[in-house]
Short mmCIF file of C-alpha atoms and ligand atoms in Angstrom, two decimals:
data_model
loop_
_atom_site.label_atom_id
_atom_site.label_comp_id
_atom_site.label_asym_id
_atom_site.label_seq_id
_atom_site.Cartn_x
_atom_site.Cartn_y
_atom_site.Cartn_z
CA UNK A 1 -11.62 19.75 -0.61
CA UNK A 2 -7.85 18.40 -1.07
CA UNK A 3 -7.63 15.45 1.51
CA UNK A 4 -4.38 14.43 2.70
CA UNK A 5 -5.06 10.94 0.23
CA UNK A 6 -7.50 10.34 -2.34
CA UNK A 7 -7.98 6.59 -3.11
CA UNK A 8 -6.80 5.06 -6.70
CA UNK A 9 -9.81 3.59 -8.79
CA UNK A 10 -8.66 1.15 -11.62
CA UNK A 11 -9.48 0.99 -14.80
CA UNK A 12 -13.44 -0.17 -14.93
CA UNK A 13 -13.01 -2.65 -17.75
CA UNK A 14 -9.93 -4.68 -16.52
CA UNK A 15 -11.87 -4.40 -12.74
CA UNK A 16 -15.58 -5.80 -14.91
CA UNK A 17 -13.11 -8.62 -15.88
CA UNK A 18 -12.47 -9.87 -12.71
CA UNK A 19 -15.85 -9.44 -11.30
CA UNK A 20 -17.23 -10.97 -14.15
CA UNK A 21 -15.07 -14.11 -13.17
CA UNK A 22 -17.03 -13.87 -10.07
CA UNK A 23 -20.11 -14.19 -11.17
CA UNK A 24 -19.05 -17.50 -13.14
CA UNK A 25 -17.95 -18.88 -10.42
CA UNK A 26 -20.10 -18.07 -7.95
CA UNK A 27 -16.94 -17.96 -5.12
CA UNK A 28 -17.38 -14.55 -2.86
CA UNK A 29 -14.68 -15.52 -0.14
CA UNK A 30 -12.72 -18.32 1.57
CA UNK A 31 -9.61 -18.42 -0.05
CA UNK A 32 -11.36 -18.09 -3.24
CA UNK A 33 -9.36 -17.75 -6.88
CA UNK A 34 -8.91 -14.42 -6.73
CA UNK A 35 -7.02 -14.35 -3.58
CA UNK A 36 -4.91 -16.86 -4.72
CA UNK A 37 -4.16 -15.35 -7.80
CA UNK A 38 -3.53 -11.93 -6.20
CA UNK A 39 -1.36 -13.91 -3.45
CA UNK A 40 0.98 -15.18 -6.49
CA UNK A 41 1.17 -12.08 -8.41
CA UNK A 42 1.92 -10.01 -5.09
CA UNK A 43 4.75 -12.70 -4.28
CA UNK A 44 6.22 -12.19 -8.07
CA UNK A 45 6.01 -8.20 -8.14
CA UNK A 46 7.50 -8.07 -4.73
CA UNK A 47 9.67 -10.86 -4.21
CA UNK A 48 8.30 -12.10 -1.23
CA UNK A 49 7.78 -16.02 -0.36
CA UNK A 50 4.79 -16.54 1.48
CA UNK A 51 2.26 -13.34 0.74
CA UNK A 52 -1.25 -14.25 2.95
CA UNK A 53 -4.01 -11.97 2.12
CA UNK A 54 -6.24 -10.98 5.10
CA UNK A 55 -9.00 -8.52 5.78
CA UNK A 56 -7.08 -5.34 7.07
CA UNK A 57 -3.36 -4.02 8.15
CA UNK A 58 -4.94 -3.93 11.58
CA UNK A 59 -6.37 -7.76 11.33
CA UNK A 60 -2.14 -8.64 10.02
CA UNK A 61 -1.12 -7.08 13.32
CA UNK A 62 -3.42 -9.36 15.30
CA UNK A 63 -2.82 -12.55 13.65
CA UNK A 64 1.06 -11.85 13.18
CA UNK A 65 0.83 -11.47 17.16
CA UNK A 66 -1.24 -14.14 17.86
CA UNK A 67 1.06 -16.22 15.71
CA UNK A 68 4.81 -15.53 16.73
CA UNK A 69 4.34 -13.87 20.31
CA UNK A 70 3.77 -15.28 23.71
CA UNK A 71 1.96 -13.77 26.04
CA UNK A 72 3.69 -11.02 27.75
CA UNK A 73 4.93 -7.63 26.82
CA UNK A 74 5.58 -6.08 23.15
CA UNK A 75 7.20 -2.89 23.04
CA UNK A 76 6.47 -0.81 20.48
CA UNK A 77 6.71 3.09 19.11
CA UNK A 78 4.34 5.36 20.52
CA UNK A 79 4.27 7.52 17.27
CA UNK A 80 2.14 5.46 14.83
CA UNK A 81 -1.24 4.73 13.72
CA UNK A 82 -3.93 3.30 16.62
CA UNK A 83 -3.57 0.31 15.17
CA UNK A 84 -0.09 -0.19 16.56
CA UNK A 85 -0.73 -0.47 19.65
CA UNK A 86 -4.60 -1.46 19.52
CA UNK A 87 -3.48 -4.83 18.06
CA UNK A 88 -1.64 -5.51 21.15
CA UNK A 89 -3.87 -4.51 23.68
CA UNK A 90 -6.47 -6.43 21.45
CA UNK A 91 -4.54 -9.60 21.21
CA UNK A 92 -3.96 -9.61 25.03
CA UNK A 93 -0.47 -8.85 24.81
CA UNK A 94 0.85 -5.65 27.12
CA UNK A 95 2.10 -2.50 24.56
CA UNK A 96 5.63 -1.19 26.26
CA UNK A 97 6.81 2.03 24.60
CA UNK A 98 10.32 2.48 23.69
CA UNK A 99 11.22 6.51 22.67
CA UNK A 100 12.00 7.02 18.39
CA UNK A 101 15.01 8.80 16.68
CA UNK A 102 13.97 12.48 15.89
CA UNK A 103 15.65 12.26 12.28
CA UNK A 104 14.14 8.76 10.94
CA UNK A 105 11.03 8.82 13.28
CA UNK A 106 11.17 5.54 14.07
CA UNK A 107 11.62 3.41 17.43
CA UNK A 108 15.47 4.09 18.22
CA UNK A 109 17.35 0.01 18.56
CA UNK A 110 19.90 1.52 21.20
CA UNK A 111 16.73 1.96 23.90
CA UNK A 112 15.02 -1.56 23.61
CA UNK A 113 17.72 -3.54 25.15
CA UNK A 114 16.80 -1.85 28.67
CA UNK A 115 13.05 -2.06 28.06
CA UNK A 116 13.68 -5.99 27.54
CA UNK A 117 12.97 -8.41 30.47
CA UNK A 118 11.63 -12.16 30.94
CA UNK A 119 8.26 -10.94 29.80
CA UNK A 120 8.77 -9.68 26.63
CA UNK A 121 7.49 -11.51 24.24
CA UNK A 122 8.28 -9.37 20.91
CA UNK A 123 9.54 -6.23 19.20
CA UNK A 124 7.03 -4.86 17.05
CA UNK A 125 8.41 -1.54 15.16
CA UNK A 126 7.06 0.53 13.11
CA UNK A 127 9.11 1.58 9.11
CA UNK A 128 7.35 5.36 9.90
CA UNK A 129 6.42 6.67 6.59
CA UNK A 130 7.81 3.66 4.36
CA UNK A 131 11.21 4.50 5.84
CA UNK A 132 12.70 1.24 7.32
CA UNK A 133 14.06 0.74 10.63
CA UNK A 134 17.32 -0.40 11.38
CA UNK A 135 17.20 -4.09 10.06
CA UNK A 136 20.10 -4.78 11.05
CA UNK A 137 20.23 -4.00 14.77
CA UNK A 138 16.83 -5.31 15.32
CA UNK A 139 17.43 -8.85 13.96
CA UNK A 140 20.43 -8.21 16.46
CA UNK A 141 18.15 -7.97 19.58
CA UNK A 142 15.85 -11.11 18.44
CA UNK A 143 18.37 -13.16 17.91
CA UNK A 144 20.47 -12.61 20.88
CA UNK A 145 17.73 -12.13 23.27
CA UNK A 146 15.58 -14.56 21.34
CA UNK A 147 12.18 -13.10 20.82
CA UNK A 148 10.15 -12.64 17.73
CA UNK A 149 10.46 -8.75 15.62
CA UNK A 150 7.13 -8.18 13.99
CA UNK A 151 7.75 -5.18 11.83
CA UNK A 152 4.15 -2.82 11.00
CA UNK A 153 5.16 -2.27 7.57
CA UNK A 154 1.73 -0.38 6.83
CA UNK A 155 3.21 2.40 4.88
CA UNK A 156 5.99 -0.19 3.14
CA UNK A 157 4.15 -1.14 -0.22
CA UNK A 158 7.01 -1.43 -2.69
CA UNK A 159 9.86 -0.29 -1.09
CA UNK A 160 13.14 -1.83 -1.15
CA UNK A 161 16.05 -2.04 0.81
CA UNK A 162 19.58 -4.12 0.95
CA UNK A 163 18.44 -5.36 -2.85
CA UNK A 164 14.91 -6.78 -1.73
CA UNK A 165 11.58 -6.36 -0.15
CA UNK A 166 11.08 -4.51 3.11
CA UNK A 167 8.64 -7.43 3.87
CA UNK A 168 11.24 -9.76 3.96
CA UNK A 169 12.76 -8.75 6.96
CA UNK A 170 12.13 -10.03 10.78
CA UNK A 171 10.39 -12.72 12.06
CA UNK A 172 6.94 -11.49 10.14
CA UNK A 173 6.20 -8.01 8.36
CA UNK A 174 2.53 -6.79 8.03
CA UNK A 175 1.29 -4.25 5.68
CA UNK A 176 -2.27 -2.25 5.10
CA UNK A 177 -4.12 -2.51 2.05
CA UNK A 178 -6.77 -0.01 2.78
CA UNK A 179 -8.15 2.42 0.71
CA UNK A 180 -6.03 5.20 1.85
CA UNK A 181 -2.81 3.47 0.70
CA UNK A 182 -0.81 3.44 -2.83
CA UNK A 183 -1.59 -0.04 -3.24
CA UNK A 184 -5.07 -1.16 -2.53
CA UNK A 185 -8.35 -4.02 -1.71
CA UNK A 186 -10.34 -1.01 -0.53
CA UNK A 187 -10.09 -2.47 3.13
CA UNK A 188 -7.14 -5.50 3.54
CA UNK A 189 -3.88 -6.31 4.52
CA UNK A 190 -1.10 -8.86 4.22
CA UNK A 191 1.89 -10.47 5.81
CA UNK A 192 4.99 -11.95 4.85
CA UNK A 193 7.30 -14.28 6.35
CA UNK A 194 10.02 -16.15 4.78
CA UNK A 195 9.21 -19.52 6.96
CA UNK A 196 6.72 -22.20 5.34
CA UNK A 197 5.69 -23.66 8.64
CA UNK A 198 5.33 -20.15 10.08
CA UNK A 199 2.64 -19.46 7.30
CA UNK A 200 0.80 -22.11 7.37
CA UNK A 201 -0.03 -21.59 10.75
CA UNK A 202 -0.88 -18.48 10.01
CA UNK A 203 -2.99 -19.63 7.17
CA UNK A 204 -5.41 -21.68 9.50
CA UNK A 205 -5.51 -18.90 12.09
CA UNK A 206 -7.04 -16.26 9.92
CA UNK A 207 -9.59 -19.20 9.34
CA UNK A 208 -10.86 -20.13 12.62
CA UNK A 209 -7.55 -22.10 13.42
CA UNK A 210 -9.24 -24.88 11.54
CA UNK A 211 -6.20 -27.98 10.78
CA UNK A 212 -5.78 -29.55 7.77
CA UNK A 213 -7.29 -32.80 9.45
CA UNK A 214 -10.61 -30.58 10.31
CA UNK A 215 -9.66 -30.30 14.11
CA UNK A 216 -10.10 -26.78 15.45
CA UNK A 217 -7.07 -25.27 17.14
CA UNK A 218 -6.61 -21.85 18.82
CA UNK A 219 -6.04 -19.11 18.86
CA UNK A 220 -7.88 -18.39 15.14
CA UNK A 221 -10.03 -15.84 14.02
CA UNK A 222 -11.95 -14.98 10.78
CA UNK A 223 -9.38 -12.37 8.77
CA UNK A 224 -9.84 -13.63 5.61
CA UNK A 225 -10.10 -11.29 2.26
CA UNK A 226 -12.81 -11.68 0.07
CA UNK A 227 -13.12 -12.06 -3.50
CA UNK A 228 -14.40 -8.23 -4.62
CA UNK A 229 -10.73 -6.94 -2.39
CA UNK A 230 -9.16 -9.40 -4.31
CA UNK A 231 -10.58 -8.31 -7.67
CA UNK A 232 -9.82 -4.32 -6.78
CA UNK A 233 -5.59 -5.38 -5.70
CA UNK A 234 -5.54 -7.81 -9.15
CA UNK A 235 -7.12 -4.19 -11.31
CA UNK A 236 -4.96 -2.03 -9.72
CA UNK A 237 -1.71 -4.26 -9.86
CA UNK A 238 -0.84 -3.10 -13.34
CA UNK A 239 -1.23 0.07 -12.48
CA UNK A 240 1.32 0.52 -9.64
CA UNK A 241 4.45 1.69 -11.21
CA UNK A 242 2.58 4.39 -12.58
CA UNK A 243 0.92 5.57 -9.15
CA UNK A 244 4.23 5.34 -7.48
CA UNK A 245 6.28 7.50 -10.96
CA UNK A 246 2.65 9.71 -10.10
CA UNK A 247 3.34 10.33 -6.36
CA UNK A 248 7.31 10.66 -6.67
CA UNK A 249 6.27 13.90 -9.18
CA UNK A 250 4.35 15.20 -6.32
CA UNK A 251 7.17 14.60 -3.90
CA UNK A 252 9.80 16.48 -5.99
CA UNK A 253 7.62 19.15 -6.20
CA UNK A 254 7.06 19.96 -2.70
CA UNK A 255 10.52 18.82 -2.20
CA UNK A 256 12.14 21.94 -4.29
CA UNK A 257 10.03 24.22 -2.67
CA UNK A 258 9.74 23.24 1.05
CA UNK A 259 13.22 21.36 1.71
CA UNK A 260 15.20 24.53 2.72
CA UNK A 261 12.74 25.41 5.40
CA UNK A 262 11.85 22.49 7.22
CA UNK A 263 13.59 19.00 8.84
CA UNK A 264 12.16 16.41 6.71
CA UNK A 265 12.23 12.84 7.68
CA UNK A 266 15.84 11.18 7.05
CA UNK A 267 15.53 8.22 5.08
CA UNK A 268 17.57 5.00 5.31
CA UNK A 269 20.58 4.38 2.97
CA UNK A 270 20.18 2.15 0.29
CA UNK A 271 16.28 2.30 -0.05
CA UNK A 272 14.09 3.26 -2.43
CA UNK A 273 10.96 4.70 -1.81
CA UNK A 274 7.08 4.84 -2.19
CA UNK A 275 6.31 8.54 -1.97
CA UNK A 276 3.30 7.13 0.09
CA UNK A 277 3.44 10.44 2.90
CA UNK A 278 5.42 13.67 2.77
CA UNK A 279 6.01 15.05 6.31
CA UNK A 280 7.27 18.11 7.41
CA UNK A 281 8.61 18.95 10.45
CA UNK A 282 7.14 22.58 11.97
CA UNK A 283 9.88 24.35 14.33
CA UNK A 284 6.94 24.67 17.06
CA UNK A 285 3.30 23.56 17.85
CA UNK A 286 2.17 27.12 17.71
CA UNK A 287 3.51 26.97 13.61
CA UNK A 288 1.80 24.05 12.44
CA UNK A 289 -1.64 25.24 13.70
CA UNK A 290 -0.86 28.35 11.83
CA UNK A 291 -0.09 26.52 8.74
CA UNK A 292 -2.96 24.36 9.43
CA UNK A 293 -5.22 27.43 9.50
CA UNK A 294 -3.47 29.27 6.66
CA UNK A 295 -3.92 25.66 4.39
CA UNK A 296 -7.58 25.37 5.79
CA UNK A 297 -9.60 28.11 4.58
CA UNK A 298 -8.23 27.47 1.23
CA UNK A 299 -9.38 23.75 1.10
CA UNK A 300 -6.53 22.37 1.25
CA UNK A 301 -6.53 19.40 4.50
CA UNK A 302 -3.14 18.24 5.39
CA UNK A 303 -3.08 16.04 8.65
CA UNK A 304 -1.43 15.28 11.78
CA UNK A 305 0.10 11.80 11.20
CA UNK A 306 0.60 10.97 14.28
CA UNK A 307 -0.69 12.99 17.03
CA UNK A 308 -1.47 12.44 19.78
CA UNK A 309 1.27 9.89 20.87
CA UNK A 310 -0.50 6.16 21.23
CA UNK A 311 1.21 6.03 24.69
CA UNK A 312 -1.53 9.14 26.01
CA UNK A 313 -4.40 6.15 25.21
CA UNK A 314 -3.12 4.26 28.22
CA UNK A 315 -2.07 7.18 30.24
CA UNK A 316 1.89 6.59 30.11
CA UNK A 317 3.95 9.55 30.67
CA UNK A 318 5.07 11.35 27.36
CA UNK A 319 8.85 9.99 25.56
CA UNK A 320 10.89 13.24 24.95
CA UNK A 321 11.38 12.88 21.03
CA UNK A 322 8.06 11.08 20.25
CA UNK A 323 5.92 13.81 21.89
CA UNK A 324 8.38 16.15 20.30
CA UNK A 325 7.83 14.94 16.90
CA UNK A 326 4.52 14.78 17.06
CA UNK A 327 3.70 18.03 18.40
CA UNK A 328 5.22 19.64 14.90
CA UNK A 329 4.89 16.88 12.59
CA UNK A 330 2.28 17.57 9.57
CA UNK A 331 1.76 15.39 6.26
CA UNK A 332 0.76 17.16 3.31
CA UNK A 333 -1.72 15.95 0.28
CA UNK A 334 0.29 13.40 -1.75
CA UNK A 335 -1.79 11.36 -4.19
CA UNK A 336 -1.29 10.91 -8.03
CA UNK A 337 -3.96 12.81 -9.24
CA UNK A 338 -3.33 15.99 -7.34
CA UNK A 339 -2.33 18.54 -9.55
CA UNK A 340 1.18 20.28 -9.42
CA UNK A 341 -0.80 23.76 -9.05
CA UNK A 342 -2.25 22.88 -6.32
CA UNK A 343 1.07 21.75 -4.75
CA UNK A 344 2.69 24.84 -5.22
CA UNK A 345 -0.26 26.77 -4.33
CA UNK A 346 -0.02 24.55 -0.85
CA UNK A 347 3.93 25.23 -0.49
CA UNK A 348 3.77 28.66 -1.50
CA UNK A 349 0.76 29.36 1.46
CA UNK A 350 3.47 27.25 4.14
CA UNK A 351 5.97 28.88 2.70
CA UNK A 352 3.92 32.83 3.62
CA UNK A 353 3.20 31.36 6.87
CA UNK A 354 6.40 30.84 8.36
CA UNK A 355 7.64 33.89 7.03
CA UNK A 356 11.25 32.51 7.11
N1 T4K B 401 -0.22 0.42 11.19
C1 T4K B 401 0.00 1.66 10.73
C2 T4K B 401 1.35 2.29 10.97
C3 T4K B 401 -1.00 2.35 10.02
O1 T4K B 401 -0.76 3.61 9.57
C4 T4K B 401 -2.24 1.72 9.79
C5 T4K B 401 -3.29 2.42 9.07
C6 T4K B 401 -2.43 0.41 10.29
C7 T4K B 401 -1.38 -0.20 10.99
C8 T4K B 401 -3.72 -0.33 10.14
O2 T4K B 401 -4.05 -0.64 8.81
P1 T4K B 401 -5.64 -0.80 8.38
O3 T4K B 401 -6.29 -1.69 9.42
O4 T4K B 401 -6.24 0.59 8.33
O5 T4K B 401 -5.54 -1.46 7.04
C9 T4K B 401 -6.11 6.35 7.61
C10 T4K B 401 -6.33 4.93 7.17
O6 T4K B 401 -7.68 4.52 7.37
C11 T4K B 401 -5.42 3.94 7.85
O7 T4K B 401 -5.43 2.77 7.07
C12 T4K B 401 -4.00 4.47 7.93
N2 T4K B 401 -3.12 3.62 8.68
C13 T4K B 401 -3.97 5.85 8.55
C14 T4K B 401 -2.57 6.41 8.60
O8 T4K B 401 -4.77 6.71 7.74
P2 T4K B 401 -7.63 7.99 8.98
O9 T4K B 401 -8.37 7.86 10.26
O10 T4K B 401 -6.75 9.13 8.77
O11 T4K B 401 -8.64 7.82 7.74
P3 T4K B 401 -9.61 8.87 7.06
O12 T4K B 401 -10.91 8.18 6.86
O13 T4K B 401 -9.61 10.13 7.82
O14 T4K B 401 -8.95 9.05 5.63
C15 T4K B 401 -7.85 9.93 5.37
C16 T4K B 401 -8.25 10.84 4.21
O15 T4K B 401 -8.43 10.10 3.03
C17 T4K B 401 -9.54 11.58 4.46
O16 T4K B 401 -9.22 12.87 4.92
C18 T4K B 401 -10.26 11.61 3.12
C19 T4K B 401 -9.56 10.58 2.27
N3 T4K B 401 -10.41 9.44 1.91
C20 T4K B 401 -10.55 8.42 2.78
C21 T4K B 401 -11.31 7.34 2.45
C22 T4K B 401 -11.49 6.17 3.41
C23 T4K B 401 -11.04 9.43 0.68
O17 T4K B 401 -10.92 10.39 -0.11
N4 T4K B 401 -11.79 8.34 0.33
C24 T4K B 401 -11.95 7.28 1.16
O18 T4K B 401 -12.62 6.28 0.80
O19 T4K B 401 -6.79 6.62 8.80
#
């Protein structure tokens, strides 16, 4: 079978090394060395300030929430992961969806401002595939309307935009570690914010919102990463120039062969990118189950990132371009060990599908 994403192992003597450390020092969790040391490395490779590692992109959400957002209303994009909007819901907080631009795919700036009201208490949207948002308009809406922009940066490992890190934008990014992603702790996450006091609060809410002093304040929660993630991101770090060279190979190579018959995602100026998903856009519904079909019964499993729409979870009516997108969207196998046959083999069965 050819899943969509096959998870990067490192190499097992530089991973021994580090779990060799833990066995010396007998530390499994709790902000243990290896966390730390992973912390400061990630901060270094990516340029980010304040990196805090926690126990999965999903747990980030929460905690980022918890930490920058009243309670109230958070409107987000109803074409992303669960996790999007399950964070809200999770962390009390009311999920208001806002429609996305059919060329980026991501939640459009010009339609928050009438979505905003006394109850809102943040933007959180979504860089859709790695590809950013406009920056520049959202920091707009915080700061005239003054609430906080928590960007779900899941997809974002490594990219860069305006000259730095896509973490380093809004009020607090958060980004997945899992498994599934080109960077790695088998399950984890992370977020970045640029403000000191603004992570160490954060620090002592993914542990219990215990104080420095010993005094327990809420809201906390137990999101900390333990010492065998830790040991996986410090193995693979090394390798991660070479699994992003790895996937951009991949990309190209659908890229020649599928970009004159399908929309694919437009990606923001100035950016570089991860090669983490590649997306195309099916003219109707009734295509990509073909396709789907067609891909199937040779083993090949691409899948429907996102559908259905996160706003049919709470019943909400349908937005015209999210539910549009989604309907047609399809993300084909990308991972660095998939081999260039089988990519062309996949391209050349869309490409006998269509029959365009
Ligand atoms: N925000 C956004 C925008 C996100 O996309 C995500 C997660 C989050 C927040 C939350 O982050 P986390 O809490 O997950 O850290 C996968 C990932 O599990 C999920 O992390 C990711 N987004 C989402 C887009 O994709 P599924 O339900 O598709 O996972 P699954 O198990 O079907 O795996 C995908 C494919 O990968 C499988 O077809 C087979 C292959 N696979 C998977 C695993 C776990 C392997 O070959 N080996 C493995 O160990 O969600």
């Amino acid at each position: 079978m050819i899943y969509v994403h096959k998870p990067v192992l490192p190499d097992r003597a530089i991973l021994n090394q580090y779990i060799d450390q833990i066995y010396d020092s007998n530390w499994l969790t709790n902000n243990g060395p290896l966390v730390k040391e992973l912390e400061q490395k990630l901060s270094a490779f990516l340029g980010c300030k304040n990196v805090i590692l926690v126990s999965s992109g999903t747990s980030a959400l929460e905690v980022a929430i918890h930490a920058v957002a009243k309670e109230g209303e958070i409107i987000t994009s109803p074409f992303s992961f669960a996790a999007t909007s399950q964070a809200i819901e999770f962390t009390g907080r009311k999920p208001v969806f806002s429609d996305i631009c059919p060329k980026t795919f991501n939640l459009d700036p010009q339609l928050i401002e009438q979505r905003i009201n006394e109850n809102t208490a943040a933007i959180l949207p979504v860089h859709v595939y790695g590809n950013p948002c406009n920056l520049n308009k959202f920091a707009d809406l915080s700061e005239r309307f003054n609430i906080p922009v928590i960007y779900d940066a899941a997809h974002c490992f490594g990219i860069k935009t305006q000259n730095q890190s896509v973490f380093n934008f809004g009020s607090v990014s958060v980004t997945s570690l899992h498994a599934t992603k080109l960077f790695h702790t088998i399950e984890g996450g992370a977020i970045f914010t640029n403000d000191d006091e603004l992570a160490s609060k954060i620090r002592k809410i993914i542990n219990f919102g215990i104080q420095l002093d010993g005094t327990i304040k809420g809201p906390g929660t137990n999101a900390k990463m333990n010492e065998f993630e830790a040991a996986m991101g410090l193995a693979l770090l090394p390798k991660i120039n070479e699994i992003i060279s790895l996937r951009g190979a991949i990309w190209k190579a659908y890229n020649k062969k599928l970009k004159e018959h399908f929309e694919l995602q437009a990606w923001s100026p100035n950016t570089t990118q991860n090669f983490s998903y590649f997306p195309i856009l099916c003219q109707t519904e009734k295509e990509l189950l073909n396709i789907f079909k067609a891909l199937e019964k040779e083993a090949i499993l691409p899948r429907r990132y996102f559908y259905p729409t996160l706003n049919s979870i709470y019943n909400k009516p349908a937005l015209k371009y999210s539910d549009y997108i989604s309907r047609r969207i399809m993300c084909l196998p990308i991972f660095p060990t998939l081999d260039i046959k089988v990519v062309n083999k996949a391209a050349d069965i869309i490409l006998n599908t269509i029959n365009r």
